[in-house]
Amino acid sequence: MKRPLHEVAQFARSEVLNYLIEKGATVDPLKRADWTPLMLACTKTGSKACSCIANLLEANANPLLRNKDGWTSLHIVCRSGDLNAFDLLLKHSISCINDRSNNGRSAMHIAAFHGHEPLIERLATVNSDFLNAKDSSGSTPLHEAIKGGHLTASVRLVKLGADVGATDNVGQTILHVAALTGNTCAVRYILKNNLIDVHTVALFNVTPLVAARRSNHADTIKCLIEFGAVK
């Protein structure tokens, strides 16, 4: 059941939140889908949201609780992208940085998919192994950054040491993902820098060109052919 503390946390009303806590409100009540006030506060960015997060943590809100998808508050912060909120959670509980969602996604996967470069760099500084972690589908953070359409974040991951040759559970490279999603800029970057061969094959003989054609991405098809893909 959604309670007043959920409402004020969701809209980053820090003064009202403090009042409710002072009056004895339970800091970790669960609403439908198992969201806590702390999780809702983490969907917001900026100083007011950080104030809510800090006050909830000070009142012993548990950052390790999970919603129905297995997401913790840190996962949610990595989606919203507030570095200060990230630091607040990590200072309170460093162990939450290792948590995975129900489908195996790490904080780095989420930050990469949403293109949050400061968080990507911070996570890589904490543990460089996060760069090449795989989720339950075999995707790495670099796959996710390409999938999300974030070229600058993808380049940052490569410079930090992400494995450009990693494949997912069906053998897809980052070039397959770029082709499948019509991310022509990423396709050009990958091929121009010789990161992946244009003829690389995933399971079922799927090449990047086949992937682009399946999704009917004309510009991407043209780019692949320009770099030597067989028509």
Coordinates of C-alpha atoms in Angstrom, one line a residue:
M1 CA 0.0 0.0 0.0
K2 CA 1.3 3.4 -0.9
R3 CA 1.8 5.7 2.1
P4 CA 2.4 9.4 2.6
L5 CA 6.1 8.8 2.8
H6 CA 6.1 7.2 -0.6
E7 CA 4.3 10.3 -2.1
V8 CA 6.7 12.9 -0.7
A9 CA 9.8 10.8 -1.6
Q10 CA 8.6 10.4 -5.1
F11 CA 8.3 14.1 -5.6
A12 CA 11.5 15.0 -3.5
R13 CA 9.6 17.0 -0.9
S14 CA 12.4 16.9 1.6
E15 CA 10.8 19.2 4.2
V16 CA 7.6 17.1 4.4
L17 CA 9.6 13.9 4.4
N18 CA 11.6 15.1 7.4
Y19 CA 8.4 16.0 9.2
L20 CA 6.9 12.5 8.6
I21 CA 10.1 10.8 9.8
E22 CA 10.1 13.0 12.9
K23 CA 6.5 11.9 13.6
G24 CA 7.5 8.3 13.5
A25 CA 6.7 7.2 9.9
T26 CA 8.0 3.8 9.0
V27 CA 10.9 4.4 6.6
D28 CA 10.8 1.1 4.7
P29 CA 7.1 0.5 4.0
L30 CA 6.5 -1.4 0.7
K31 CA 4.0 -0.2 -1.9
R32 CA 2.7 -2.3 -4.8
A33 CA 5.7 -3.8 -6.8
D34 CA 7.7 -3.5 -3.6
W35 CA 9.0 0.0 -3.9
T36 CA 10.3 1.7 -0.8
P37 CA 10.3 5.5 -0.3
L38 CA 14.1 5.4 -0.7
M39 CA 13.7 3.8 -4.1
L40 CA 11.2 6.4 -5.2
A41 CA 13.5 9.2 -4.0
C42 CA 16.3 7.7 -6.1
T43 CA 14.2 8.2 -9.3
K44 CA 14.7 11.9 -8.9
T45 CA 17.9 14.0 -9.4
G46 CA 19.2 17.2 -7.8
S47 CA 19.7 18.6 -4.3
K48 CA 16.2 18.0 -3.0
A49 CA 16.3 14.4 -4.1
C50 CA 19.7 13.9 -2.5
S51 CA 18.4 15.6 0.7
C52 CA 15.5 13.0 0.8
I53 CA 17.9 10.1 0.2
A54 CA 20.3 11.3 2.9
N55 CA 17.5 11.8 5.4
L56 CA 16.0 8.4 4.7
L57 CA 19.4 6.7 5.1
E58 CA 20.0 8.6 8.3
A59 CA 16.7 7.2 9.5
N60 CA 18.0 3.7 8.7
A61 CA 16.2 3.1 5.5
N62 CA 17.6 -0.1 4.0
P63 CA 19.3 0.4 0.6
L64 CA 19.6 -3.3 0.0
L65 CA 15.9 -4.0 -0.3
R66 CA 14.7 -5.0 -3.8
N67 CA 11.6 -4.4 -5.9
K68 CA 9.8 -7.1 -7.9
D69 CA 12.4 -6.8 -10.6
G70 CA 15.3 -7.3 -8.2
W71 CA 16.3 -3.6 -8.5
T72 CA 17.9 -1.9 -5.4
S73 CA 18.1 1.8 -4.8
L74 CA 21.5 1.9 -6.4
H75 CA 20.2 0.4 -9.6
I76 CA 17.5 3.1 -9.7
V77 CA 20.1 5.8 -9.1
C78 CA 22.2 4.4 -12.0
R79 CA 19.1 4.8 -14.2
S80 CA 18.4 8.4 -13.1
G81 CA 22.1 9.3 -13.2
D82 CA 22.7 11.5 -10.1
L83 CA 26.3 11.0 -9.1
N84 CA 25.8 12.7 -5.7
A85 CA 22.9 10.3 -4.9
F86 CA 25.1 7.4 -6.0
D87 CA 27.9 8.5 -3.6
L88 CA 25.4 8.8 -0.7
L89 CA 24.2 5.2 -1.2
L90 CA 27.7 3.9 -1.6
K91 CA 28.9 5.7 1.5
H92 CA 26.1 4.1 3.5
S93 CA 26.5 0.6 2.1
I94 CA 29.4 -0.3 -0.2
S95 CA 28.1 -3.9 -0.7
C96 CA 25.1 -2.7 -2.7
I97 CA 27.4 -2.0 -5.7
N98 CA 27.7 -5.8 -6.3
D99 CA 24.0 -6.5 -6.4
R100 CA 22.4 -7.8 -9.6
S101 CA 18.7 -7.5 -10.7
N102 CA 16.6 -10.6 -11.5
N103 CA 17.9 -10.7 -15.1
G104 CA 21.5 -10.3 -14.0
R105 CA 21.9 -6.6 -14.7
S106 CA 24.5 -4.8 -12.7
A107 CA 24.8 -1.1 -11.8
M108 CA 27.2 -0.7 -14.7
H109 CA 24.8 -2.3 -17.2
I110 CA 22.1 0.2 -16.2
A111 CA 24.4 3.3 -16.2
A112 CA 25.7 2.3 -19.6
F113 CA 22.3 1.7 -21.1
H114 CA 21.3 5.2 -20.0
G115 CA 24.6 6.8 -21.1
H116 CA 25.6 8.2 -17.7
E117 CA 29.4 8.6 -18.2
P118 CA 30.2 10.0 -14.7
L119 CA 28.7 6.9 -13.2
I120 CA 30.4 4.6 -15.6
E121 CA 33.7 6.2 -14.7
R122 CA 33.0 6.0 -11.0
L123 CA 32.0 2.3 -11.2
A124 CA 35.0 1.4 -13.2
T125 CA 37.2 3.2 -10.6
V126 CA 35.6 1.1 -7.8
N127 CA 36.1 -2.2 -9.7
S128 CA 37.3 -2.5 -13.3
D129 CA 35.7 -6.0 -13.5
F130 CA 32.3 -4.2 -13.8
L131 CA 33.3 -3.2 -17.3
N132 CA 32.9 -6.7 -18.7
A133 CA 30.3 -8.2 -16.4
K134 CA 27.6 -10.1 -18.3
D135 CA 23.9 -10.2 -17.5
S136 CA 21.6 -13.3 -18.0
S137 CA 21.5 -12.7 -21.7
G138 CA 25.3 -12.4 -22.0
S139 CA 25.2 -8.7 -22.7
T140 CA 28.0 -6.5 -21.3
P141 CA 27.8 -2.8 -20.4
L142 CA 29.3 -2.0 -23.8
H143 CA 26.5 -3.9 -25.5
E144 CA 24.0 -2.0 -23.4
A145 CA 25.5 1.4 -24.2
I146 CA 25.3 0.6 -27.9
K147 CA 21.8 -0.6 -27.5
G148 CA 20.8 2.6 -25.7
G149 CA 22.2 4.7 -28.5
H150 CA 25.0 6.3 -26.5
L151 CA 28.1 6.6 -28.6
T152 CA 30.1 8.8 -26.3
A153 CA 29.4 6.4 -23.4
S154 CA 30.4 3.5 -25.6
V155 CA 33.7 5.2 -26.5
R156 CA 34.3 5.9 -22.8
L157 CA 33.8 2.2 -21.9
V158 CA 36.2 1.2 -24.6
K159 CA 38.8 3.6 -23.3
L160 CA 38.3 2.3 -19.8
G161 CA 39.0 -1.2 -20.9
A162 CA 35.7 -2.8 -22.0
D163 CA 36.2 -5.9 -24.1
V164 CA 35.1 -4.9 -27.6
G165 CA 35.1 -8.6 -28.8
A166 CA 32.7 -9.8 -26.1
T167 CA 29.6 -11.7 -27.4
D168 CA 26.2 -12.4 -25.8
N169 CA 24.4 -15.7 -25.5
V170 CA 23.6 -15.8 -29.2
G171 CA 27.0 -14.7 -30.3
Q172 CA 26.2 -11.1 -31.0
T173 CA 29.0 -8.6 -30.9
I174 CA 28.6 -4.9 -30.3
L175 CA 28.5 -4.5 -34.1
H176 CA 25.5 -6.9 -34.3
V177 CA 23.8 -4.8 -31.7
A178 CA 24.6 -1.5 -33.4
A179 CA 23.3 -2.9 -36.7
L180 CA 20.1 -4.4 -35.2
T181 CA 19.2 -1.2 -33.4
G182 CA 20.1 1.1 -36.4
N183 CA 22.8 2.8 -34.5
T184 CA 24.7 3.9 -37.6
C185 CA 27.1 6.2 -35.8
A186 CA 28.2 3.3 -33.6
V187 CA 28.5 1.0 -36.7
R188 CA 30.8 3.6 -38.3
Y189 CA 32.9 4.1 -35.1
I190 CA 33.3 0.3 -34.7
L191 CA 34.4 -0.3 -38.3
K192 CA 36.5 2.8 -38.7
N193 CA 38.5 1.8 -35.6
N194 CA 38.7 -1.8 -36.7
L195 CA 37.1 -3.0 -33.4
I196 CA 35.0 -5.8 -35.1
D197 CA 35.3 -7.4 -38.5
V198 CA 32.3 -6.4 -40.7
H199 CA 31.8 -10.1 -41.6
T200 CA 31.7 -11.4 -38.1
V201 CA 29.0 -14.1 -37.6
A202 CA 26.7 -14.8 -34.7
L203 CA 24.7 -17.9 -34.1
F204 CA 22.5 -19.0 -37.1
N205 CA 24.9 -17.3 -39.5
V206 CA 23.7 -13.8 -38.6
T207 CA 26.1 -11.1 -39.8
P208 CA 25.7 -7.5 -38.9
L209 CA 24.3 -6.9 -42.4
V210 CA 21.6 -9.5 -41.9
A211 CA 20.8 -8.0 -38.5
A212 CA 20.4 -4.5 -40.1
R213 CA 18.2 -5.9 -42.9
R214 CA 16.0 -7.7 -40.4
S215 CA 15.3 -4.4 -38.7
N216 CA 15.1 -2.5 -42.0
H217 CA 17.6 0.2 -41.1
A218 CA 18.5 1.6 -44.5
D219 CA 21.2 4.0 -43.4
T220 CA 22.9 1.3 -41.3
I221 CA 22.8 -1.2 -44.3
K222 CA 24.4 1.4 -46.5
C223 CA 27.1 2.1 -43.9
L224 CA 27.9 -1.7 -43.6
I225 CA 28.1 -2.1 -47.3
E226 CA 30.4 0.9 -47.5
F227 CA 32.8 -0.9 -45.2
G228 CA 32.8 -4.0 -47.3
A229 CA 29.8 -6.1 -46.1
V230 CA 28.7 -8.5 -48.9
K231 CA 25.3 -7.5 -50.3

